[in-house]
JSON list of C-alpha atoms in Angstrom, two decimals:
[
{"chain": "Z", "resi": 1, "resn": "MET", "atom": "CA", "xyz": [-4.88, 2.87, -12.30]},
{"chain": "Z", "resi": 2, "resn": "LYS", "atom": "CA", "xyz": [-4.43, 5.56, -9.73]},
{"chain": "Z", "resi": 3, "resn": "ILE", "atom": "CA", "xyz": [-1.39, 7.41, -8.95]},
{"chain": "Z", "resi": 4, "resn": "LEU", "atom": "CA", "xyz": [-0.63, 9.41, -6.12]},
{"chain": "Z", "resi": 5, "resn": "LEU", "atom": "CA", "xyz": [2.42, 11.70, -5.63]},
{"chain": "Z", "resi": 6, "resn": "LYS", "atom": "CA", "xyz": [3.06, 13.50, -2.72]},
{"chain": "Z", "resi": 7, "resn": "LYS", "atom": "CA", "xyz": [6.36, 16.07, -2.23]},
{"chain": "Z", "resi": 8, "resn": "ILE", "atom": "CA", "xyz": [7.31, 17.58, 1.14]},
{"chain": "Z", "resi": 9, "resn": "GLN", "atom": "CA", "xyz": [10.65, 19.95, 0.85]},
{"chain": "Z", "resi": 10, "resn": "LYS", "atom": "CA", "xyz": [12.12, 21.97, 3.57]},
{"chain": "Z", "resi": 11, "resn": "LYS", "atom": "CA", "xyz": [14.68, 24.00, 2.78]},
{"chain": "Z", "resi": 12, "resn": "LYS", "atom": "CA", "xyz": [18.01, 24.99, 4.76]},
{"chain": "Z", "resi": 13, "resn": "ILE", "atom": "CA", "xyz": [19.63, 28.68, 4.40]},
{"chain": "Z", "resi": 14, "resn": "LEU", "atom": "CA", "xyz": [22.80, 29.00, 5.62]},
{"chain": "Z", "resi": 15, "resn": "VAL", "atom": "CA", "xyz": [22.30, 32.77, 6.38]},
{"chain": "Z", "resi": 16, "resn": "GLY", "atom": "CA", "xyz": [19.60, 34.22, 8.38]},
{"chain": "Z", "resi": 17, "resn": "GLY", "atom": "CA", "xyz": [17.91, 30.95, 9.00]},
{"chain": "Z", "resi": 18, "resn": "ASN", "atom": "CA", "xyz": [18.00, 27.18, 10.16]},
{"chain": "Z", "resi": 19, "resn": "ARG", "atom": "CA", "xyz": [15.54, 24.87, 8.21]},
{"chain": "Z", "resi": 20, "resn": "LYS", "atom": "CA", "xyz": [16.58, 21.36, 7.10]},
{"chain": "Z", "resi": 21, "resn": "VAL", "atom": "CA", "xyz": [16.24, 20.12, 3.61]},
{"chain": "Z", "resi": 22, "resn": "VAL", "atom": "CA", "xyz": [13.77, 17.11, 3.71]},
{"chain": "Z", "resi": 23, "resn": "GLU", "atom": "CA", "xyz": [12.20, 15.84, 0.40]},
{"chain": "Z", "resi": 24, "resn": "THR", "atom": "CA", "xyz": [9.98, 12.54, 0.01]},
{"chain": "Z", "resi": 25, "resn": "ASP", "atom": "CA", "xyz": [8.29, 11.26, -3.01]},
{"chain": "Z", "resi": 26, "resn": "VAL", "atom": "CA", "xyz": [5.79, 8.98, -2.70]},
{"chain": "Z", "resi": 27, "resn": "LYS", "atom": "CA", "xyz": [4.03, 7.05, -5.39]},
{"chain": "Z", "resi": 28, "resn": "LYS", "atom": "CA", "xyz": [1.48, 4.58, -5.58]},
{"chain": "Z", "resi": 29, "resn": "ASP", "atom": "CA", "xyz": [0.36, 2.86, -8.57]},
{"chain": "Z", "resi": 30, "resn": "ILE", "atom": "CA", "xyz": [-2.82, 0.61, -7.88]},
{"chain": "Z", "resi": 31, "resn": "ILE", "atom": "CA", "xyz": [-3.10, -1.78, -10.68]},
{"chain": "Z", "resi": 32, "resn": "TYR", "atom": "CA", "xyz": [-6.05, -4.25, -10.87]},
{"chain": "Z", "resi": 33, "resn": "GLN", "atom": "CA", "xyz": [-5.52, -7.85, -11.78]},
{"chain": "Z", "resi": 34, "resn": "GLU", "atom": "CA", "xyz": [-8.69, -9.39, -13.63]},
{"chain": "Z", "resi": 35, "resn": "THR", "atom": "CA", "xyz": [-9.18, -13.26, -12.79]},
{"chain": "Z", "resi": 36, "resn": "GLY", "atom": "CA", "xyz": [-12.50, -14.72, -13.95]},
{"chain": "Z", "resi": 37, "resn": "GLY", "atom": "CA", "xyz": [-14.09, -11.31, -14.02]},
{"chain": "Z", "resi": 38, "resn": "GLU", "atom": "CA", "xyz": [-13.18, -10.16, -10.56]},
{"chain": "Z", "resi": 39, "resn": "LYS", "atom": "CA", "xyz": [-10.77, -7.41, -10.17]},
{"chain": "Z", "resi": 40, "resn": "THR", "atom": "CA", "xyz": [-8.10, -8.00, -7.58]},
{"chain": "Z", "resi": 41, "resn": "PRO", "atom": "CA", "xyz": [-5.80, -4.83, -6.61]},
{"chain": "Z", "resi": 42, "resn": "ILE", "atom": "CA", "xyz": [-1.83, -5.07, -6.98]},
{"chain": "Z", "resi": 43, "resn": "ILE", "atom": "CA", "xyz": [-0.08, -2.73, -5.23]},
{"chain": "Z", "resi": 44, "resn": "GLN", "atom": "CA", "xyz": [3.67, -1.66, -5.52]},
{"chain": "Z", "resi": 45, "resn": "SER", "atom": "CA", "xyz": [5.41, 1.14, -3.34]},
{"chain": "Z", "resi": 46, "resn": "VAL", "atom": "CA", "xyz": [8.73, 2.63, -3.79]},
{"chain": "Z", "resi": 47, "resn": "ILE", "atom": "CA", "xyz": [10.72, 4.08, -0.96]},
{"chain": "Z", "resi": 48, "resn": "SER", "atom": "CA", "xyz": [13.71, 5.92, -1.19]},
{"chain": "Z", "resi": 49, "resn": "PRO", "atom": "CA", "xyz": [16.69, 5.21, 1.05]},
{"chain": "Z", "resi": 50, "resn": "LYS", "atom": "CA", "xyz": [17.54, 7.41, 3.84]},
{"chain": "Z", "resi": 51, "resn": "VAL", "atom": "CA", "xyz": [21.19, 9.10, 3.70]},
{"chain": "Z", "resi": 52, "resn": "GLU", "atom": "CA", "xyz": [22.72, 8.43, 7.09]},
{"chain": "Z", "resi": 53, "resn": "GLY", "atom": "CA", "xyz": [26.34, 9.30, 6.35]},
{"chain": "Z", "resi": 54, "resn": "ALA", "atom": "CA", "xyz": [28.71, 10.70, 3.97]},
{"chain": "Z", "resi": 55, "resn": "ILE", "atom": "CA", "xyz": [32.26, 9.50, 2.83]},
{"chain": "Z", "resi": 56, "resn": "ILE", "atom": "CA", "xyz": [34.49, 12.02, 0.56]},
{"chain": "Z", "resi": 57, "resn": "THR", "atom": "CA", "xyz": [37.74, 12.15, -0.83]},
{"chain": "Z", "resi": 58, "resn": "ALA", "atom": "CA", "xyz": [38.95, 15.57, -2.41]},
{"chain": "Z", "resi": 59, "resn": "GLN", "atom": "CA", "xyz": [42.01, 16.74, -3.59]},
{"chain": "Z", "resi": 60, "resn": "GLY", "atom": "CA", "xyz": [43.20, 19.59, -1.16]},
{"chain": "Z", "resi": 61, "resn": "ALA", "atom": "CA", "xyz": [41.16, 18.08, 1.53]},
{"chain": "Z", "resi": 62, "resn": "ASN", "atom": "CA", "xyz": [44.35, 17.96, 3.74]},
{"chain": "Z", "resi": 63, "resn": "ASN", "atom": "CA", "xyz": [43.66, 21.87, 3.86]},
{"chain": "Z", "resi": 64, "resn": "MET", "atom": "CA", "xyz": [41.31, 22.31, 7.28]},
{"chain": "Z", "resi": 65, "resn": "GLN", "atom": "CA", "xyz": [39.35, 25.38, 5.33]},
{"chain": "Z", "resi": 66, "resn": "VAL", "atom": "CA", "xyz": [38.77, 23.16, 2.25]},
{"chain": "Z", "resi": 67, "resn": "LYS", "atom": "CA", "xyz": [37.85, 20.10, 4.66]},
{"chain": "Z", "resi": 68, "resn": "ALA", "atom": "CA", "xyz": [35.06, 22.43, 6.72]},
{"chain": "Z", "resi": 69, "resn": "ASN", "atom": "CA", "xyz": [33.74, 23.93, 3.31]},
{"chain": "Z", "resi": 70, "resn": "ILE", "atom": "CA", "xyz": [33.37, 20.42, 1.96]},
{"chain": "Z", "resi": 71, "resn": "ILE", "atom": "CA", "xyz": [31.48, 19.41, 5.51]},
{"chain": "Z", "resi": 72, "resn": "GLN", "atom": "CA", "xyz": [29.41, 22.58, 5.56]},
{"chain": "Z", "resi": 73, "resn": "ALA", "atom": "CA", "xyz": [28.30, 21.85, 1.72]},
{"chain": "Z", "resi": 74, "resn": "VAL", "atom": "CA", "xyz": [27.47, 18.34, 2.37]},
{"chain": "Z", "resi": 75, "resn": "GLU", "atom": "CA", "xyz": [25.72, 18.81, 5.47]},
{"chain": "Z", "resi": 76, "resn": "ALA", "atom": "CA", "xyz": [23.47, 21.39, 3.71]},
{"chain": "Z", "resi": 77, "resn": "VAL", "atom": "CA", "xyz": [22.60, 19.93, 0.42]},
{"chain": "Z", "resi": 78, "resn": "THR", "atom": "CA", "xyz": [21.82, 16.11, 2.43]},
{"chain": "Z", "resi": 79, "resn": "ALA", "atom": "CA", "xyz": [20.64, 17.33, 6.31]},
{"chain": "Z", "resi": 80, "resn": "VAL", "atom": "CA", "xyz": [23.38, 14.93, 7.20]},
{"chain": "Z", "resi": 81, "resn": "PRO", "atom": "CA", "xyz": [24.65, 16.15, 10.77]},
{"chain": "Z", "resi": 82, "resn": "SER", "atom": "CA", "xyz": [28.46, 17.51, 10.16]},
{"chain": "Z", "resi": 83, "resn": "HIS", "atom": "CA", "xyz": [29.85, 14.43, 12.99]},
{"chain": "Z", "resi": 84, "resn": "LYS", "atom": "CA", "xyz": [28.79, 11.89, 10.63]},
{"chain": "Z", "resi": 85, "resn": "ILE", "atom": "CA", "xyz": [30.59, 13.22, 7.52]},
{"chain": "Z", "resi": 86, "resn": "GLN", "atom": "CA", "xyz": [34.27, 12.22, 6.94]},
{"chain": "Z", "resi": 87, "resn": "VAL", "atom": "CA", "xyz": [36.50, 13.91, 4.44]},
{"chain": "Z", "resi": 88, "resn": "PHE", "atom": "CA", "xyz": [39.63, 12.45, 3.35]},
{"chain": "Z", "resi": 89, "resn": "ALA", "atom": "CA", "xyz": [42.60, 13.86, 1.21]},
{"chain": "Z", "resi": 90, "resn": "MET", "atom": "CA", "xyz": [42.68, 12.29, -2.14]},
{"chain": "Z", "resi": 91, "resn": "SER", "atom": "CA", "xyz": [45.78, 10.68, -2.88]},
{"chain": "Z", "resi": 92, "resn": "GLU", "atom": "CA", "xyz": [48.05, 11.96, -5.89]}
]
């Protein structure tokens, strides 16, 4: 069995920088199946989904400053652009 783990990470710093957060994990396992003395590789790949947007409900989101802070935090953590982030006030 052979395992390869590759991780790429770039960070976004809100003050004094403009780098995006990108994290990719690639894991490959090669397992051999033996049939009649002959080894045949069996390959399995797991690919993580890409976040395309976000919908958030939060208490206090009817306040524009709270809403802007939530959008900024989600944008920093997920690298999703702000126009793809929707924030709604949570119903009481």
